[in-house]
Coordinates of C-alpha atoms in Angstrom, one line a residue:
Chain A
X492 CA 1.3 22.4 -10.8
X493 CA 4.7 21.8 -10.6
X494 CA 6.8 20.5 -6.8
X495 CA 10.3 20.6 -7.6
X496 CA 13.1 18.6 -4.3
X497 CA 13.6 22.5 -3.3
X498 CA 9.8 23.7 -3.1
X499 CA 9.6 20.1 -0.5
X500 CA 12.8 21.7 1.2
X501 CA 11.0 24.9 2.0
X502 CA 7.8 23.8 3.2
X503 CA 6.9 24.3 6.6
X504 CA 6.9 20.3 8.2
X505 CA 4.1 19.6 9.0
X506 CA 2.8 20.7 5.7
X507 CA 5.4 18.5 4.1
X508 CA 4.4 15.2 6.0
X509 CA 1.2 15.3 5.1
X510 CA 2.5 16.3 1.1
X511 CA 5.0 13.2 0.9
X512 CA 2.8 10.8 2.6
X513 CA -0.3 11.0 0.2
X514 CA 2.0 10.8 -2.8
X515 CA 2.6 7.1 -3.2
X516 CA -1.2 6.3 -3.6
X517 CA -3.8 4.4 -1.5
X518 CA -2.9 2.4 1.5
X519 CA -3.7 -0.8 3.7
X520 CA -4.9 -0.3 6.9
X521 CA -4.0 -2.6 9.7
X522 CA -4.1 -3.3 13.2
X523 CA -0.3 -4.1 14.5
X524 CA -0.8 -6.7 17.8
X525 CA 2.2 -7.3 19.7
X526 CA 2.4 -8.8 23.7
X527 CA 5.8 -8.3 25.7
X528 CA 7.2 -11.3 27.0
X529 CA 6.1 -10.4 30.4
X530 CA 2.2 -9.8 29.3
X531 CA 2.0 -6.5 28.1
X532 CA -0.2 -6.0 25.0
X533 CA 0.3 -3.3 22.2
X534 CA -1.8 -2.3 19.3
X535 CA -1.0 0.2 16.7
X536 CA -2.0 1.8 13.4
X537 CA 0.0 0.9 10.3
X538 CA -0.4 1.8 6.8
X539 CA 3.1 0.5 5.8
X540 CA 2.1 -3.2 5.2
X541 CA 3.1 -4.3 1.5
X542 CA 3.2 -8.0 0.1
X543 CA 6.3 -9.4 -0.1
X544 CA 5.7 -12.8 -1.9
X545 CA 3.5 -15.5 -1.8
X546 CA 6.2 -18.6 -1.8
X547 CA 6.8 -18.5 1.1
X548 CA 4.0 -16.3 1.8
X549 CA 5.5 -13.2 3.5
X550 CA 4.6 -9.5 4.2
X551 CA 6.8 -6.3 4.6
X552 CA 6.3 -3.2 6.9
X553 CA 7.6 -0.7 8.0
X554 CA 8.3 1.1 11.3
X555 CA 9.5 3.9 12.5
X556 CA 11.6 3.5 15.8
X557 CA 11.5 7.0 17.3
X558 CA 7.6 6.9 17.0
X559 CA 5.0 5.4 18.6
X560 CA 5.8 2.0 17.2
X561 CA 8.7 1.7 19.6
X562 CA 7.2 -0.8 21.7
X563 CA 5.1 -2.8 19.3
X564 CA 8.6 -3.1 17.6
X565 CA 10.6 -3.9 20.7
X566 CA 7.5 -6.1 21.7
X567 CA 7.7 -8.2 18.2
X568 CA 11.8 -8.2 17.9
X569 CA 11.5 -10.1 21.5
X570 CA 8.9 -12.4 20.8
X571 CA 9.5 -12.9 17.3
X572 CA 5.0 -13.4 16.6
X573 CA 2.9 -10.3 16.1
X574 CA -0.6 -10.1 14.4
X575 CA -2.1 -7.5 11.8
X576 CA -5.8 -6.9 11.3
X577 CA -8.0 -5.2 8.7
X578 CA -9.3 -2.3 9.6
X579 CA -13.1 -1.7 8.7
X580 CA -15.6 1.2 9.5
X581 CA -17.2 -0.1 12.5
X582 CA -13.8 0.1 14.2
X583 CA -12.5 2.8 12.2
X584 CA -12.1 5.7 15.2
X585 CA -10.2 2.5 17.8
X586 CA -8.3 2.4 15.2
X587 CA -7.1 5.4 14.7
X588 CA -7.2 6.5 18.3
X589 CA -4.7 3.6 18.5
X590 CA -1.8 5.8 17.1
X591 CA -2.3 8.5 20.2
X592 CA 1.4 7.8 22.3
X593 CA 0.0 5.5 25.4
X594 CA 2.5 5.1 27.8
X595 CA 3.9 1.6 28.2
X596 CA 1.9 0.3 30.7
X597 CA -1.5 1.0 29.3
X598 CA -2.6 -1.2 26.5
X599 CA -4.1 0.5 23.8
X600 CA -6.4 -2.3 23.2
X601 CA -8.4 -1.1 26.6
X602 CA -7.9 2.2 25.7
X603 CA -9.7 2.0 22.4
X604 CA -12.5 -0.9 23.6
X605 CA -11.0 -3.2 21.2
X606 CA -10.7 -7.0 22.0
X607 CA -7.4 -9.2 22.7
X608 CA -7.7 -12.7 21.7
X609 CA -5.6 -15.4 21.1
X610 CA -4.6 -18.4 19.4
X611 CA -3.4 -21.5 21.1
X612 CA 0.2 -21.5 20.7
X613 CA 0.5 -18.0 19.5
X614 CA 2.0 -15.6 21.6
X615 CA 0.6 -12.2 20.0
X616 CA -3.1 -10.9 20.4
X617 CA -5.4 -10.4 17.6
X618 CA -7.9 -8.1 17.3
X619 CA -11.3 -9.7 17.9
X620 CA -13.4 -7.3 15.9
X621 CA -11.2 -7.6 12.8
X622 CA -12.7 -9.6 9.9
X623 CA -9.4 -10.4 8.7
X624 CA -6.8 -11.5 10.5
X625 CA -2.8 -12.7 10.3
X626 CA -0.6 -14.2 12.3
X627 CA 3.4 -13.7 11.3
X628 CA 6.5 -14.7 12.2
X629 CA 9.1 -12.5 12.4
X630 CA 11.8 -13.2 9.5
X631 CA 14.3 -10.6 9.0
X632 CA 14.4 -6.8 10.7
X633 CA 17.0 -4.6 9.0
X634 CA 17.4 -0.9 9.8
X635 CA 17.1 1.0 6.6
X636 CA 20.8 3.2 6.7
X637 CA 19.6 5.8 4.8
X638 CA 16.7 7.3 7.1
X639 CA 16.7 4.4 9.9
X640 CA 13.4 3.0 9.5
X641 CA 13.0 -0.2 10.0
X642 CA 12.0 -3.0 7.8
X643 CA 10.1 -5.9 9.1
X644 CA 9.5 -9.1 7.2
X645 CA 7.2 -11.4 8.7
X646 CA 6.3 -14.9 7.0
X647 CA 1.8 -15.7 7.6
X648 CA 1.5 -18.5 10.0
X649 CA -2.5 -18.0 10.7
X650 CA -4.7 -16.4 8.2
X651 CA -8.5 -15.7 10.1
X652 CA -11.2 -14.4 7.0
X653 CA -14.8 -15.0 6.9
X654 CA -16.1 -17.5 4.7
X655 CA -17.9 -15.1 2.6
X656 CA -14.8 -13.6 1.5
X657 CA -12.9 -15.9 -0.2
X658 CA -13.4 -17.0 -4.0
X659 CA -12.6 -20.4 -5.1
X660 CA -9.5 -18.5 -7.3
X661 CA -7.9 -17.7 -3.8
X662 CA -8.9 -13.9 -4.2
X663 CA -10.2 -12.3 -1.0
X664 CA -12.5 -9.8 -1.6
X665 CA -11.8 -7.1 0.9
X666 CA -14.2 -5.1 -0.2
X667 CA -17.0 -7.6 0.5
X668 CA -14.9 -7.7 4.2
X669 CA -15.3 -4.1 4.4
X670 CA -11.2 -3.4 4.5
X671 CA -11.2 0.5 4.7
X672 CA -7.3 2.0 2.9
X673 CA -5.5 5.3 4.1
X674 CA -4.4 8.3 2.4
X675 CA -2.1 10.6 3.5
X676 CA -1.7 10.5 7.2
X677 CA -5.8 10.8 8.4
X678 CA -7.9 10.1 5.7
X679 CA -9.9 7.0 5.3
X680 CA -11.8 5.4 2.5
X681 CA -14.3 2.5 1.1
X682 CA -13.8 0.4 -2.2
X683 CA -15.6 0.4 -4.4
X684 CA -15.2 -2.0 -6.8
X685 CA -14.3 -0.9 -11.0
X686 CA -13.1 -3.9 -12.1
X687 CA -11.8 -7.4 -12.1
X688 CA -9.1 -7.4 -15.2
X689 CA -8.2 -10.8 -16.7
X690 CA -4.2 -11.7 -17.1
X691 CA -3.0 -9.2 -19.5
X692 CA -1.3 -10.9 -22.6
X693 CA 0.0 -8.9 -25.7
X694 CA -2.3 -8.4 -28.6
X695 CA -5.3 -9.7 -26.1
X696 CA -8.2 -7.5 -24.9
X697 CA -8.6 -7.5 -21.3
X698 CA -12.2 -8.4 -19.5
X699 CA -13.6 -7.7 -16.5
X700 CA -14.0 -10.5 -14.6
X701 CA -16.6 -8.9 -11.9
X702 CA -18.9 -7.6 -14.5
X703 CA -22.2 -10.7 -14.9
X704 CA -20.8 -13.2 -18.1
X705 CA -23.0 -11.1 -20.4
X706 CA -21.3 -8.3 -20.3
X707 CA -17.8 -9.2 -20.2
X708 CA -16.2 -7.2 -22.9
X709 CA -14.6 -7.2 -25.4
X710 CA -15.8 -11.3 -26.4
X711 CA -17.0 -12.6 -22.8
X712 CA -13.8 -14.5 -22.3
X713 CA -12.3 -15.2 -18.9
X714 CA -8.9 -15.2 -17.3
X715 CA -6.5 -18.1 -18.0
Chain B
X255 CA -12.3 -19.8 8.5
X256 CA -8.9 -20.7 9.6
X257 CA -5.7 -21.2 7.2
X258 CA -2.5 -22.8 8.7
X259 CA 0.8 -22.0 6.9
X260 CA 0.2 -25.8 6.5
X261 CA -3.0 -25.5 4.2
X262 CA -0.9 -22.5 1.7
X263 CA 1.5 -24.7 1.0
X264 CA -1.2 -27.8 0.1
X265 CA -2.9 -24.8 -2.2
X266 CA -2.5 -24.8 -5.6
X267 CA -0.1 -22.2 -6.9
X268 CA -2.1 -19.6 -8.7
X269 CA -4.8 -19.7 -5.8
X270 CA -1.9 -19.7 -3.0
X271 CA -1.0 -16.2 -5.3
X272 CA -4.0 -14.7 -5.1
X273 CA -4.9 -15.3 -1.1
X274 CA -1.8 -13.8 -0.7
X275 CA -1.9 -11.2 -2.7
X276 CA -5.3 -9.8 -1.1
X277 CA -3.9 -9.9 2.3
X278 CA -2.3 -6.5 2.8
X279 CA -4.9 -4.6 2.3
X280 CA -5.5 -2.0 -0.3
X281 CA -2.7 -1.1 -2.2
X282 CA -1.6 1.4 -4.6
X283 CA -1.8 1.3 -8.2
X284 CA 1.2 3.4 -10.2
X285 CA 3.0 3.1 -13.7
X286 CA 6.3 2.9 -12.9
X287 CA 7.8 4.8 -16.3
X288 CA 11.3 3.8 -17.5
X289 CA 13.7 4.4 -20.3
X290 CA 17.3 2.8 -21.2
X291 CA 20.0 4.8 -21.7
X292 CA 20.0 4.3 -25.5
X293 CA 16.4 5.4 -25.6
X294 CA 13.6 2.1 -24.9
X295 CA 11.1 3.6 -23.1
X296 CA 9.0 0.8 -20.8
X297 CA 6.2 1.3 -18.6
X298 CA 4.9 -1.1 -16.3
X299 CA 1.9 -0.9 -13.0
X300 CA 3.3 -1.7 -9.6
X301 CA 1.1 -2.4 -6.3
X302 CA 3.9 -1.9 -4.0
X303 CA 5.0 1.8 -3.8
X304 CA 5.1 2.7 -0.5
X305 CA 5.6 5.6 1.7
X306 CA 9.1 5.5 3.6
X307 CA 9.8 9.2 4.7
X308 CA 8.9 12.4 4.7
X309 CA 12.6 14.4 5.5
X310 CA 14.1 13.3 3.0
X311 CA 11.5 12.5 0.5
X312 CA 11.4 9.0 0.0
X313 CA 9.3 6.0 -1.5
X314 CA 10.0 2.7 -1.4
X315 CA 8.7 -0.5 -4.2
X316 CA 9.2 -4.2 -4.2
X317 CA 10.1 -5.7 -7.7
X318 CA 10.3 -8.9 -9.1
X319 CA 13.4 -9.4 -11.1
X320 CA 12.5 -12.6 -12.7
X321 CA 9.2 -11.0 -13.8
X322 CA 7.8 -8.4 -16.4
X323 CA 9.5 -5.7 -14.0
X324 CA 13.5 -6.7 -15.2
X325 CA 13.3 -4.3 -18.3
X326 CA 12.4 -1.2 -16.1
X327 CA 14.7 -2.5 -13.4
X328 CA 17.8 -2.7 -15.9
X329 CA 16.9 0.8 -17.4
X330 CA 16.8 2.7 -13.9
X331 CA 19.5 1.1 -12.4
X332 CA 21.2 2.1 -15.7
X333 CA 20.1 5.8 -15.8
X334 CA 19.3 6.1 -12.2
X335 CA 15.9 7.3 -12.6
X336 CA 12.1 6.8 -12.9
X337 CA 8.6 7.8 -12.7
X338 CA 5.6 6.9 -10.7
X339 CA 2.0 8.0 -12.1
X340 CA -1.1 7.4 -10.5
X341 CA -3.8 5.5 -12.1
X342 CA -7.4 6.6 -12.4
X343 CA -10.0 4.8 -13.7
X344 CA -9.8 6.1 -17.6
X345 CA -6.4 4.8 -18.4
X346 CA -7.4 1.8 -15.8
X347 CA -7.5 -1.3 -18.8
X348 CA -3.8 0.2 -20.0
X349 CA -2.3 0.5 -17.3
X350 CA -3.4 -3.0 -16.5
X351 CA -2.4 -4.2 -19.7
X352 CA 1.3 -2.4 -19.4
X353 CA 1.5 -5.5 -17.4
X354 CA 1.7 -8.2 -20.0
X355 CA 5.3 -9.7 -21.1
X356 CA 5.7 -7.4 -24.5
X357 CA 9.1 -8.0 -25.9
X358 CA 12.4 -5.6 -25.1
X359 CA 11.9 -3.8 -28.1
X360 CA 8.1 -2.8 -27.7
X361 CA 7.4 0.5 -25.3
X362 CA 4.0 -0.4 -23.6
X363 CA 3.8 3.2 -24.3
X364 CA 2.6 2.7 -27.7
X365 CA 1.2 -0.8 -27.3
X366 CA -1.2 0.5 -24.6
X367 CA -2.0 4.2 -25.7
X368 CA -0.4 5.9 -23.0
X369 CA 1.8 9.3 -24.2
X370 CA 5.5 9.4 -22.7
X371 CA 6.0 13.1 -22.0
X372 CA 9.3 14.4 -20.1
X373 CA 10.5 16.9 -18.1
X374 CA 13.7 18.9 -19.1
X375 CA 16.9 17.4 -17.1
X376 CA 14.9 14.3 -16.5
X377 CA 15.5 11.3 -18.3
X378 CA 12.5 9.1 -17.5
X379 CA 9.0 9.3 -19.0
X380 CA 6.2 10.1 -17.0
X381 CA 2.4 9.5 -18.2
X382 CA 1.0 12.5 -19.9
X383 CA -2.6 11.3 -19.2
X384 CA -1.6 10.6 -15.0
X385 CA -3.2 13.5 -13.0
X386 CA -0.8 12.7 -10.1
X387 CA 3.2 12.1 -11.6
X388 CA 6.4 11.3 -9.3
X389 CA 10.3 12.0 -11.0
X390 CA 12.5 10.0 -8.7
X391 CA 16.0 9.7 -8.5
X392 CA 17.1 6.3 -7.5
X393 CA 18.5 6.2 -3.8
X394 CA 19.3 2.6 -3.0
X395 CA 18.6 -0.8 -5.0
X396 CA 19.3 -3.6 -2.5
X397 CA 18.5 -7.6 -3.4
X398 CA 15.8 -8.8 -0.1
X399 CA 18.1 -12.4 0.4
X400 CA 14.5 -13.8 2.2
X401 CA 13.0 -14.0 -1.7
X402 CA 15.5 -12.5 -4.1
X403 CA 12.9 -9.7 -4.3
X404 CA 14.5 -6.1 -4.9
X405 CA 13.6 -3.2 -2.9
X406 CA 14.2 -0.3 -4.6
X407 CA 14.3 3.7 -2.8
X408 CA 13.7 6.6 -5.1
X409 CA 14.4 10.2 -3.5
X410 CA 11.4 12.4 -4.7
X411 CA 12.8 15.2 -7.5
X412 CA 9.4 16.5 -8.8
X413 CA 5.9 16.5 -8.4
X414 CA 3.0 17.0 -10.6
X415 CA -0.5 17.4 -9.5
X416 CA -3.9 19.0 -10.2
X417 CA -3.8 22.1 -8.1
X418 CA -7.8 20.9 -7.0
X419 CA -5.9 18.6 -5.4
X420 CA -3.6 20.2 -3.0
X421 CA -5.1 21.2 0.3
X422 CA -3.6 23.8 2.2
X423 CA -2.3 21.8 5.1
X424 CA -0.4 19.4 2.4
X425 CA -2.4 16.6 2.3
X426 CA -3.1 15.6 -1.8
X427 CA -6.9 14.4 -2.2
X428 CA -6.1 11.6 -4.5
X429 CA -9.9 10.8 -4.2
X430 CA -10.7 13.9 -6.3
X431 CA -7.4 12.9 -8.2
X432 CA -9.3 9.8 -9.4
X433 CA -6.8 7.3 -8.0
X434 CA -7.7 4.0 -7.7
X435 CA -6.4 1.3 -5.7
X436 CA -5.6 -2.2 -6.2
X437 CA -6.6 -5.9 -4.2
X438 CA -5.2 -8.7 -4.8
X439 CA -3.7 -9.3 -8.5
X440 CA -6.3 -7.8 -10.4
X441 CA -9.4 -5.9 -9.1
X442 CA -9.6 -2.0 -8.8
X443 CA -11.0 0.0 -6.7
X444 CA -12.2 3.8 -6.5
X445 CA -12.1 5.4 -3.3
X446 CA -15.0 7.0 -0.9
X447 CA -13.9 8.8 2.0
X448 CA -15.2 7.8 5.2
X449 CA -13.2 10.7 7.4
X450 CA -10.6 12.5 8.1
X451 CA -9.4 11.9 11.8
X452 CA -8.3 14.5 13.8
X453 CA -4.4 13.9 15.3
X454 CA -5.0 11.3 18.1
X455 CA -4.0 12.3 21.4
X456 CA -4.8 10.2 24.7
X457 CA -8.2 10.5 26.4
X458 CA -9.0 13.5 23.5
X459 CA -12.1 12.3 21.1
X460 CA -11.2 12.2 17.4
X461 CA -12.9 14.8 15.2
X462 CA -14.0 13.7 11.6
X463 CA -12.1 16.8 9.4
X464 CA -14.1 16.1 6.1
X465 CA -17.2 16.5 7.9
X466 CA -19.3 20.1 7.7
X467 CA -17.7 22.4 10.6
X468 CA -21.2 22.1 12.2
X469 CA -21.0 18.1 12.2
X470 CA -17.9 17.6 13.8
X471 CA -18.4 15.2 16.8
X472 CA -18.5 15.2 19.4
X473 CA -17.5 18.9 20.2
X474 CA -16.0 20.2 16.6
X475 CA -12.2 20.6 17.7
X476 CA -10.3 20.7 14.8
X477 CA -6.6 18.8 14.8
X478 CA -3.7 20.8 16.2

């Protein structure tokens, strides 16, 4: 089946959304925290987190400003802190409910029954029912020109995770945590793991580091 | 477990890589398909497409120019177009292994077993064995000064997809599509739907959508 840029012009919107929005793939799901300066606490749904770079260690999003992330933005762009939180099933429909446009002065946090909490010194609330949790910094907002989105880059400060989670080669395995992904603009999935690949080199087979040593194919040898 | 920004940077590098790496989230797994204008056709797996609006079409992807990704960011800068194809498990090992640092003059085409097929008008390959392939025409390049990262916005120009796939309110199920989904730098992940949440509208419940009409809690409400 075949979508050429004029079929997309002559969808009916709503239709189209929901198209262009399942196209790029799986993606994260995270709690947005943010606190006005004068005490007012925000939470919000994004799927728009990406990894920016690990040094320094910093994470990209996106927002859109005529949405309902207008006051988590304004919220962050005054503080300059705000926190983002794995989503997992138990907390799945909070989640999601999350997105629903509030007004201002109620905090979606006691509208969904999830938990504030904070760090000394922090100024944004986490989400206590998250398994993982990061703090960030605000580093750099740019309005994109050509559709006015906004771009937020925000540097990790505070990284939260359960013990259980986190291999002695630095990889957290989410799936262990639970982290649920999005696709499209409602629909919300597990992991399931298929494989651990090994650093791809030319003219080298690839193993799969989560299979047990035995069975590691092609000749049971491990990443460098 | 608690991490400072602090402890990263007393982490080795490669470990500092990988915790960072995991802590988006999920993230999507596509071969970005390139070719030069005198004819080098390169492919290479990216983890950070991302959605960045519906009206006009448009994705978004980080890239590393000091990385495997500077071939295929020469050639569509050069041509001003590319591809995006989803991965699903059975071409899972080559796409992975389109990752390795083959020299200019080898298409990870042929080195992985992947089939470059193209669309008429269109100068960039896409992925003959991809269920799910993106033509993009290249919208804005711009150089992130925080990292020297390049963000890179493609304007969507065709889709290909399953028909299976398509529901009739637009949203593609790239679970049936196979897609998998990345963590971290190397471990893939097949997707199991949890739900599919109704719009969320204050003080309304949610509706699960993938469940059996009968099943939909609590009162079977569809989404507006």
């Amino acid at each position: 089946m075949h979508l050429s840029a004029d079929t997309l012009n002559d969808m009916p919107h709503r239709q189209r959304v929901a198209l262009i929005n399942s196209l790029s793939g799986y993606k994260s799901a995270n709690l947005l925290g943010t606190r006005s300066a004068d005490g007012q606490e925000n939470l919000a749904m994004v799927s728009s987190c990406f990894h920016l770079g690990a040094d320094p260690a910093l994470m990209g999003m996106i927002m859109r400003p005529h949405s309902v992330d207008r006051h988590s933005l304004e919220y962050l762009q005054d503080t300059g802190v705000y926190t983002l939180n794995h989503v997992h099933a138990d907390i799945l429909h909070a989640a999601h409910q999350s997105a629903a446009r509030y007004p201002r002065q109620v905090s979606e946090f006691a509208a969904t029954g999830l938990t504030p909490q904070y760090l000394p010194g922090f100024a944004a609330p986490f989400v206590a029912e998250s398994r993982i949790q990061l703090g960030l910094n605000v580093a750099e907002i740019q309005t994109l020109a050509i559709n006015d989105t906004v771009l937020v880059i925000g540097r990790l400060a505070h990284i939260q995770l359960p013990g259980y989670a986190l291999g002695a080669d630095g990889y957290v395995d989410i799936e262990k945590a639970g982290t649920v992904a999005v696709s499209g603009l409602d629909s919300y999935h597990q992991g399931r793991r298929l494989a651990r690949l090994s650093y791809p080199k030319p003219d080298q087979p690839l193993t799969d580091m989560a299979a047990p040593a035995d069975d590691r194919k092609p000749n049971g040898q491990d990443a460098d």
